[in-house]
Each structure stands twice: as structure tokens, then as C-alpha cells.
Amino acid sequence: MAVAEPRLTLERRLLRERPFVIACDEVGRGALAGPVAVGVAVVDAARARKRVPTGLRDSKLVPEPRRAEVAGRAAEWVLHSAVGWASSAEIDDIGIMRALGLATARALADLRAHGVVPEEAIVILDGNYDYITPAGERGLTVRPVIKADRDCASAAAASVIAKVARDTLMVGLHDELPQYNWASNKGYASPDHREAIREHGLSPHHRASWSIGDAPTLF
């Protein structure tokens, strides 16, 4: 059964209120190792009049061999995009929700450096909880939207851009510590990853505060 393409219905409605929509989506929230990443994608009225890039979906629905190509088209389509990060050490220190807010703040800072004023936008946040405002981002208009990465083209763009960036980082960490097979599992709780943890213990890139020994297989 074919998966429906994300649309621009919500973005076009919100663009009647503000000059920009900034969509945010996270990647790596449930991983045992590596940072969490938050992608942000900016759409204005001109982009919202264009066709959604071919193949654009929530990153989980884009086959891995095609993700980089789709992410490239998404990055060309949006006005600006960025990825913000919070490290495994920061996740251990402040918890995953505050780390998500920190990563988003860093991505928004990147947008500001390129002339985007987030306070002038409506911020679509995939999910049902605003983790941006508690991170100190005051003055933003944040709209949590459940399944935004599935239904909203801007959020799907943020999702796939962040996914490709984080996967690339994890492949680089695999070269540093190949025993955990991060090139394949990307830091998630696959059976081979958990077996490697049992054999080799935790690396500096693991989220040591998590109950990793009892972690379920997430895919």
C-alpha cells in the first residue's frame, strides 16, 4: 500500500499569518549511542507554491540508499535548513528532553546566522510537546503537530536532512570504534549493538545514564 506524500496544506495556511514557517524534527532520540539531532527547514510562500520534491517522506519511510538524494533535493527546495546537535554527554547531563531543546536552539542559531528571524515565523514541531520553549527560546510561536513529519512537507524535509546528517556522523564514529557496528545500526539498540556492549562495555559515545543493558530492540 502506497504511503501518501506529505503536503503543504498546513504550511500554506500558516503562511497567511507569518512570512515563514520553520519545521523541526528530531533524529536519534531513542538511540543508545551518539548525539541527538534536530533538523530545521524554512519554507516561505514562494517555496510553498512549488511542488514537493519527488520522493520526500518522513525519513523513516525513505529507503536508506535513497535518503541522501532525497535530502539533497529537500535542502535545495527549502529556503534554509540546518541541523542542531546535543551530545551523548549532554543527554546524560540534562536528560533527553532538555537535550532536544538545546539541539533545536543550536539549529535556530544557525538559521539566525543566515538572516532568518525565528521570532517572525511559526515553528512547526513534530510531536505533541514543546521542548523548544523550556530551552530558553522565548518569543517563538511554536505549534506542536502530531505526525508532522508524515503529513507536512516542511517537517519531512527537516526529518530527512537531519537523518542523513546523523547517519553520516555515526558512520564516521564507526571508523573510530568499529566493534559496535554503528555503520549499520547507527547507535540504535540492535541485537548486534547490545551484544557488542556486553562484550566491550560502553564507549564515550554511549548514553551512560540510560539503562542500556535492558534496552529493547528498536528496529
PDB file of C-alpha atoms in Angstrom:
ATOM      1  CA  MET A   1       0.000   0.000   0.000  1.00  0.00           C
ATOM      2  CA  ALA A   2       1.472   3.328  -1.096  1.00  0.00           C
ATOM      3  CA  VAL A   3       2.215   5.933   1.547  1.00  0.00           C
ATOM      4  CA  ALA A   4       0.619   9.311   0.899  1.00  0.00           C
ATOM      5  CA  GLU A   5       3.010  12.121   0.097  1.00  0.00           C
ATOM      6  CA  PRO A   6       3.356  14.906   2.648  1.00  0.00           C
ATOM      7  CA  ARG A   7       1.562  18.062   1.628  1.00  0.00           C
ATOM      8  CA  LEU A   8       1.860  21.795   2.148  1.00  0.00           C
ATOM      9  CA  THR A   9      -1.704  22.321   3.343  1.00  0.00           C
ATOM     10  CA  LEU A  10      -0.785  23.402   6.875  1.00  0.00           C
ATOM     11  CA  GLU A  11       2.195  25.472   5.760  1.00  0.00           C
ATOM     12  CA  ARG A  12       0.109  27.441   3.255  1.00  0.00           C
ATOM     13  CA  ARG A  13      -2.459  28.192   5.933  1.00  0.00           C
ATOM     14  CA  LEU A  14       0.170  29.329   8.430  1.00  0.00           C
ATOM     15  CA  LEU A  15       1.896  31.475   5.819  1.00  0.00           C
ATOM     16  CA  ARG A  16      -1.207  33.663   5.764  1.00  0.00           C
ATOM     17  CA  GLU A  17      -0.232  34.658   9.309  1.00  0.00           C
ATOM     18  CA  ARG A  18       3.567  34.877   9.108  1.00  0.00           C
ATOM     19  CA  PRO A  19       6.208  35.237   6.355  1.00  0.00           C
ATOM     20  CA  PHE A  20       7.946  31.944   7.231  1.00  0.00           C
ATOM     21  CA  VAL A  21       7.273  28.507   8.577  1.00  0.00           C
ATOM     22  CA  ILE A  22      10.123  26.725  10.334  1.00  0.00           C
ATOM     23  CA  ALA A  23       9.596  22.974  10.691  1.00  0.00           C
ATOM     24  CA  CYS A  24      11.580  20.972  13.270  1.00  0.00           C
ATOM     25  CA  ASP A  25      12.053  17.227  13.658  1.00  0.00           C
ATOM     26  CA  GLU A  26      14.414  15.148  15.761  1.00  0.00           C
ATOM     27  CA  VAL A  27      16.513  12.113  14.881  1.00  0.00           C
ATOM     28  CA  GLY A  28      18.290   9.787  17.295  1.00  0.00           C
ATOM     29  CA  ARG A  29      16.096  10.328  20.320  1.00  0.00           C
ATOM     30  CA  GLY A  30      15.863   6.612  21.084  1.00  0.00           C
ATOM     31  CA  ALA A  31      19.443   5.646  20.233  1.00  0.00           C
ATOM     32  CA  LEU A  32      21.831   4.190  22.801  1.00  0.00           C
ATOM     33  CA  ALA A  33      24.871   5.956  21.365  1.00  0.00           C
ATOM     34  CA  GLY A  34      25.670   9.115  19.507  1.00  0.00           C
ATOM     35  CA  PRO A  35      24.120  12.571  19.636  1.00  0.00           C
ATOM     36  CA  VAL A  36      20.545  13.574  19.096  1.00  0.00           C
ATOM     37  CA  ALA A  37      19.994  15.781  16.055  1.00  0.00           C
ATOM     38  CA  VAL A  38      17.220  18.241  15.277  1.00  0.00           C
ATOM     39  CA  GLY A  39      16.669  19.316  11.704  1.00  0.00           C
ATOM     40  CA  VAL A  40      15.021  22.624  10.868  1.00  0.00           C
ATOM     41  CA  ALA A  41      13.654  23.645   7.481  1.00  0.00           C
ATOM     42  CA  VAL A  42      12.371  27.080   6.477  1.00  0.00           C
ATOM     43  CA  VAL A  43       9.575  27.486   3.951  1.00  0.00           C
ATOM     44  CA  ASP A  44       8.202  30.785   2.675  1.00  0.00           C
ATOM     45  CA  ALA A  45       5.290  31.497   0.349  1.00  0.00           C
ATOM     46  CA  ALA A  46       7.428  31.066  -2.766  1.00  0.00           C
ATOM     47  CA  ARG A  47       8.553  27.566  -1.683  1.00  0.00           C
ATOM     48  CA  ALA A  48       5.029  26.644  -0.654  1.00  0.00           C
ATOM     49  CA  ARG A  49       3.881  27.295  -4.217  1.00  0.00           C
ATOM     50  CA  LYS A  50       6.384  24.805  -5.617  1.00  0.00           C
ATOM     51  CA  ARG A  51       5.868  21.084  -5.947  1.00  0.00           C
ATOM     52  CA  VAL A  52       7.012  18.920  -3.074  1.00  0.00           C
ATOM     53  CA  PRO A  53      10.338  17.295  -4.051  1.00  0.00           C
ATOM     54  CA  THR A  54       9.974  13.847  -5.554  1.00  0.00           C
ATOM     55  CA  GLY A  55      10.313  11.071  -3.010  1.00  0.00           C
ATOM     56  CA  LEU A  56      10.150  13.336   0.037  1.00  0.00           C
ATOM     57  CA  ARG A  57       8.761  11.499   3.054  1.00  0.00           C
ATOM     58  CA  ASP A  58       9.399  11.214   6.763  1.00  0.00           C
ATOM     59  CA  SER A  59      12.970   9.897   6.894  1.00  0.00           C
ATOM     60  CA  LYS A  60      11.830   6.563   8.354  1.00  0.00           C
ATOM     61  CA  LEU A  61       9.841   5.954   5.158  1.00  0.00           C
ATOM     62  CA  VAL A  62      12.654   6.771   2.710  1.00  0.00           C
ATOM     63  CA  PRO A  63      14.807   3.729   1.836  1.00  0.00           C
ATOM     64  CA  GLU A  64      18.345   4.218   3.111  1.00  0.00           C
ATOM     65  CA  PRO A  65      20.010   4.061  -0.340  1.00  0.00           C
ATOM     66  CA  ARG A  66      17.831   6.997  -1.461  1.00  0.00           C
ATOM     67  CA  ARG A  67      17.980   9.199   1.631  1.00  0.00           C
ATOM     68  CA  ALA A  68      20.992  11.298   0.659  1.00  0.00           C
ATOM     69  CA  GLU A  69      19.493  12.054  -2.753  1.00  0.00           C
ATOM     70  CA  VAL A  70      16.116  12.961  -1.245  1.00  0.00           C
ATOM     71  CA  ALA A  71      17.769  15.078   1.453  1.00  0.00           C
ATOM     72  CA  GLY A  72      19.700  16.949  -1.231  1.00  0.00           C
ATOM     73  CA  ARG A  73      16.513  17.776  -3.121  1.00  0.00           C
ATOM     74  CA  ALA A  74      14.831  18.816   0.119  1.00  0.00           C
ATOM     75  CA  ALA A  75      17.716  21.142   1.015  1.00  0.00           C
ATOM     76  CA  GLU A  76      17.540  22.763  -2.432  1.00  0.00           C
ATOM     77  CA  TRP A  77      13.774  23.209  -2.140  1.00  0.00           C
ATOM     78  CA  VAL A  78      13.580  24.925   1.260  1.00  0.00           C
ATOM     79  CA  LEU A  79      14.720  28.494   1.849  1.00  0.00           C
ATOM     80  CA  HIS A  80      17.221  27.444   4.530  1.00  0.00           C
ATOM     81  CA  SER A  81      17.926  24.330   6.566  1.00  0.00           C
ATOM     82  CA  ALA A  82      20.169  23.451   9.481  1.00  0.00           C
ATOM     83  CA  VAL A  83      20.892  20.640  11.914  1.00  0.00           C
ATOM     84  CA  GLY A  84      21.499  21.187  15.614  1.00  0.00           C
ATOM     85  CA  TRP A  85      23.149  18.650  17.902  1.00  0.00           C
ATOM     86  CA  ALA A  86      23.296  17.629  21.541  1.00  0.00           C
ATOM     87  CA  SER A  87      25.957  15.122  22.512  1.00  0.00           C
ATOM     88  CA  SER A  88      25.579  11.901  24.465  1.00  0.00           C
ATOM     89  CA  ALA A  89      27.368  13.602  27.381  1.00  0.00           C
ATOM     90  CA  GLU A  90      24.853  16.438  27.309  1.00  0.00           C
ATOM     91  CA  ILE A  91      21.986  13.938  27.202  1.00  0.00           C
ATOM     92  CA  ASP A  92      23.460  12.249  30.269  1.00  0.00           C
ATOM     93  CA  ASP A  93      23.845  15.599  31.993  1.00  0.00           C
ATOM     94  CA  ILE A  94      20.476  17.261  31.322  1.00  0.00           C
ATOM     95  CA  GLY A  95      18.173  14.497  30.031  1.00  0.00           C
ATOM     96  CA  ILE A  96      16.819  13.808  26.570  1.00  0.00           C
ATOM     97  CA  MET A  97      14.019  16.399  26.509  1.00  0.00           C
ATOM     98  CA  ARG A  98      16.251  19.287  27.524  1.00  0.00           C
ATOM     99  CA  ALA A  99      18.872  17.992  25.089  1.00  0.00           C
ATOM    100  CA  LEU A 100      16.303  18.126  22.291  1.00  0.00           C
ATOM    101  CA  GLY A 101      15.587  21.737  23.193  1.00  0.00           C
ATOM    102  CA  LEU A 102      19.311  22.520  23.255  1.00  0.00           C
ATOM    103  CA  ALA A 103      19.833  20.933  19.831  1.00  0.00           C
ATOM    104  CA  THR A 104      16.900  22.907  18.425  1.00  0.00           C
ATOM    105  CA  ALA A 105      18.268  26.155  19.856  1.00  0.00           C
ATOM    106  CA  ARG A 106      21.573  25.461  18.117  1.00  0.00           C
ATOM    107  CA  ALA A 107      19.834  24.798  14.805  1.00  0.00           C
ATOM    108  CA  LEU A 108      17.845  28.038  15.169  1.00  0.00           C
ATOM    109  CA  ALA A 109      21.087  29.900  15.901  1.00  0.00           C
ATOM    110  CA  ASP A 110      22.400  28.602  12.572  1.00  0.00           C
ATOM    111  CA  LEU A 111      19.306  29.986  10.845  1.00  0.00           C
ATOM    112  CA  ARG A 112      19.794  33.360  12.556  1.00  0.00           C
ATOM    113  CA  ALA A 113      23.358  33.430  11.230  1.00  0.00           C
ATOM    114  CA  HIS A 114      21.862  33.150   7.738  1.00  0.00           C
ATOM    115  CA  GLY A 115      19.412  36.003   8.240  1.00  0.00           C
ATOM    116  CA  VAL A 116      16.312  34.073   9.300  1.00  0.00           C
ATOM    117  CA  VAL A 117      14.492  35.571  12.295  1.00  0.00           C
ATOM    118  CA  PRO A 118      12.657  32.695  14.011  1.00  0.00           C
ATOM    119  CA  GLU A 119      10.509  35.121  16.009  1.00  0.00           C
ATOM    120  CA  GLU A 120       8.905  36.161  12.713  1.00  0.00           C
ATOM    121  CA  ALA A 121       7.930  32.568  11.873  1.00  0.00           C
ATOM    122  CA  ILE A 122       5.505  29.949  13.044  1.00  0.00           C
ATOM    123  CA  VAL A 123       7.509  26.952  14.236  1.00  0.00           C
ATOM    124  CA  ILE A 124       6.017  23.529  13.464  1.00  0.00           C
ATOM    125  CA  LEU A 125       7.378  20.943  15.887  1.00  0.00           C
ATOM    126  CA  ASP A 126       6.784  17.272  15.173  1.00  0.00           C
ATOM    127  CA  GLY A 127       5.094  15.655  18.175  1.00  0.00           C
ATOM    128  CA  ASN A 128       2.808  16.766  20.962  1.00  0.00           C
ATOM    129  CA  TYR A 129       5.225  18.526  23.319  1.00  0.00           C
ATOM    130  CA  ASP A 130       7.015  21.857  23.026  1.00  0.00           C
ATOM    131  CA  TYR A 131      10.579  21.167  24.153  1.00  0.00           C
ATOM    132  CA  ILE A 132      11.882  24.349  22.496  1.00  0.00           C
ATOM    133  CA  THR A 133      10.467  26.993  24.846  1.00  0.00           C
ATOM    134  CA  PRO A 134      11.850  25.391  28.059  1.00  0.00           C
ATOM    135  CA  ALA A 135      15.305  25.503  26.434  1.00  0.00           C
ATOM    136  CA  GLY A 136      15.201  29.289  26.637  1.00  0.00           C
ATOM    137  CA  GLU A 137      13.831  30.132  23.179  1.00  0.00           C
ATOM    138  CA  ARG A 138      11.405  32.850  24.240  1.00  0.00           C
ATOM    139  CA  GLY A 139       9.265  34.803  21.822  1.00  0.00           C
ATOM    140  CA  LEU A 140       8.688  31.957  19.376  1.00  0.00           C
ATOM    141  CA  THR A 141       5.295  30.793  18.167  1.00  0.00           C
ATOM    142  CA  VAL A 142       5.592  27.015  18.484  1.00  0.00           C
ATOM    143  CA  ARG A 143       2.906  24.679  17.154  1.00  0.00           C
ATOM    144  CA  PRO A 144       3.420  21.018  18.103  1.00  0.00           C
ATOM    145  CA  VAL A 145       1.814  18.862  15.398  1.00  0.00           C
ATOM    146  CA  ILE A 146       1.434  15.106  15.808  1.00  0.00           C
ATOM    147  CA  LYS A 147       2.765  13.256  12.734  1.00  0.00           C
ATOM    148  CA  ALA A 148       4.032  16.482  11.176  1.00  0.00           C
ATOM    149  CA  ASP A 149       6.938  14.559   9.655  1.00  0.00           C
ATOM    150  CA  ARG A 150       4.423  12.339   7.871  1.00  0.00           C
ATOM    151  CA  ASP A 151       1.906  14.966   6.791  1.00  0.00           C
ATOM    152  CA  CYS A 152       3.800  18.267   6.394  1.00  0.00           C
ATOM    153  CA  ALA A 153       6.355  18.564   3.615  1.00  0.00           C
ATOM    154  CA  SER A 154       8.485  21.060   5.548  1.00  0.00           C
ATOM    155  CA  ALA A 155       8.753  18.694   8.532  1.00  0.00           C
ATOM    156  CA  ALA A 156       9.534  15.760   6.242  1.00  0.00           C
ATOM    157  CA  ALA A 157      12.354  17.861   4.779  1.00  0.00           C
ATOM    158  CA  ALA A 158      13.704  18.618   8.262  1.00  0.00           C
ATOM    159  CA  SER A 159      13.456  14.929   9.129  1.00  0.00           C
ATOM    160  CA  VAL A 160      15.360  13.544   6.164  1.00  0.00           C
ATOM    161  CA  ILE A 161      18.029  16.275   6.276  1.00  0.00           C
ATOM    162  CA  ALA A 162      18.686  15.518   9.950  1.00  0.00           C
ATOM    163  CA  LYS A 163      18.615  11.765   9.393  1.00  0.00           C
ATOM    164  CA  VAL A 164      21.256  11.871   6.662  1.00  0.00           C
ATOM    165  CA  ALA A 165      23.450  14.188   8.746  1.00  0.00           C
ATOM    166  CA  ARG A 166      23.247  11.960  11.821  1.00  0.00           C
ATOM    167  CA  ASP A 167      23.759   8.722   9.870  1.00  0.00           C
ATOM    168  CA  THR A 168      26.858  10.224   8.260  1.00  0.00           C
ATOM    169  CA  LEU A 169      28.204  11.154  11.685  1.00  0.00           C
ATOM    170  CA  MET A 170      27.553   7.652  13.042  1.00  0.00           C
ATOM    171  CA  VAL A 171      29.364   6.061  10.095  1.00  0.00           C
ATOM    172  CA  GLY A 172      32.339   8.270  10.962  1.00  0.00           C
ATOM    173  CA  LEU A 173      32.198   7.104  14.579  1.00  0.00           C
ATOM    174  CA  HIS A 174      32.093   3.519  13.329  1.00  0.00           C
ATOM    175  CA  ASP A 175      35.507   4.053  11.777  1.00  0.00           C
ATOM    176  CA  GLU A 176      36.733   5.101  15.222  1.00  0.00           C
ATOM    177  CA  LEU A 177      35.072   2.205  17.108  1.00  0.00           C
ATOM    178  CA  PRO A 178      34.083  -0.499  14.588  1.00  0.00           C
ATOM    179  CA  GLN A 179      33.249  -3.096  17.247  1.00  0.00           C
ATOM    180  CA  TYR A 180      29.817  -1.504  17.806  1.00  0.00           C
ATOM    181  CA  ASN A 181      28.854  -1.653  14.098  1.00  0.00           C
ATOM    182  CA  TRP A 182      27.428   1.859  14.097  1.00  0.00           C
ATOM    183  CA  ALA A 183      27.726   1.996  10.307  1.00  0.00           C
ATOM    184  CA  SER A 184      24.800  -0.414  10.261  1.00  0.00           C
ATOM    185  CA  ASN A 185      22.810   0.197  13.457  1.00  0.00           C
ATOM    186  CA  LYS A 186      23.501   3.969  13.728  1.00  0.00           C
ATOM    187  CA  GLY A 187      23.684   3.689  17.506  1.00  0.00           C
ATOM    188  CA  TYR A 188      20.239   2.149  17.998  1.00  0.00           C
ATOM    189  CA  ALA A 189      19.565  -0.917  20.130  1.00  0.00           C
ATOM    190  CA  SER A 190      20.003  -3.621  17.514  1.00  0.00           C
ATOM    191  CA  PRO A 191      20.916  -7.130  18.730  1.00  0.00           C
ATOM    192  CA  ASP A 192      24.489  -6.787  17.425  1.00  0.00           C
ATOM    193  CA  HIS A 193      24.909  -3.433  19.178  1.00  0.00           C
ATOM    194  CA  ARG A 194      23.732  -4.796  22.516  1.00  0.00           C
ATOM    195  CA  GLU A 195      25.982  -7.831  22.134  1.00  0.00           C
ATOM    196  CA  ALA A 196      28.945  -5.531  21.470  1.00  0.00           C
ATOM    197  CA  ILE A 197      28.110  -3.543  24.606  1.00  0.00           C
ATOM    198  CA  ARG A 198      28.054  -6.751  26.639  1.00  0.00           C
ATOM    199  CA  GLU A 199      31.432  -7.726  25.207  1.00  0.00           C
ATOM    200  CA  HIS A 200      33.250  -4.387  25.123  1.00  0.00           C
ATOM    201  CA  GLY A 201      31.347  -2.201  27.574  1.00  0.00           C
ATOM    202  CA  LEU A 202      30.280   1.392  26.996  1.00  0.00           C
ATOM    203  CA  SER A 203      32.209   3.846  24.848  1.00  0.00           C
ATOM    204  CA  PRO A 204      32.420   7.601  25.468  1.00  0.00           C
ATOM    205  CA  HIS A 205      29.703   7.999  22.821  1.00  0.00           C
ATOM    206  CA  HIS A 206      27.141   5.872  24.697  1.00  0.00           C
ATOM    207  CA  ARG A 207      24.435   7.447  26.817  1.00  0.00           C
ATOM    208  CA  ALA A 208      25.748   6.096  30.099  1.00  0.00           C
ATOM    209  CA  SER A 209      22.797   7.366  32.146  1.00  0.00           C
ATOM    210  CA  TRP A 210      20.389   5.117  30.228  1.00  0.00           C
ATOM    211  CA  SER A 211      19.504   1.569  31.286  1.00  0.00           C
ATOM    212  CA  ILE A 212      21.334   0.261  28.263  1.00  0.00           C
ATOM    213  CA  GLY A 213      21.574  -3.334  29.438  1.00  0.00           C
ATOM    214  CA  ASP A 214      17.797  -3.648  29.451  1.00  0.00           C
ATOM    215  CA  ALA A 215      17.165  -1.543  26.353  1.00  0.00           C
ATOM    216  CA  PRO A 216      14.663  -3.030  23.885  1.00  0.00           C
ATOM    217  CA  THR A 217      15.484  -3.612  20.243  1.00  0.00           C
ATOM    218  CA  LEU A 218      14.079  -0.548  18.479  1.00  0.00           C
ATOM    219  CA  PHE A 219      14.067  -1.851  14.906  1.00  0.00           C
TER     220      PHE A 219
END
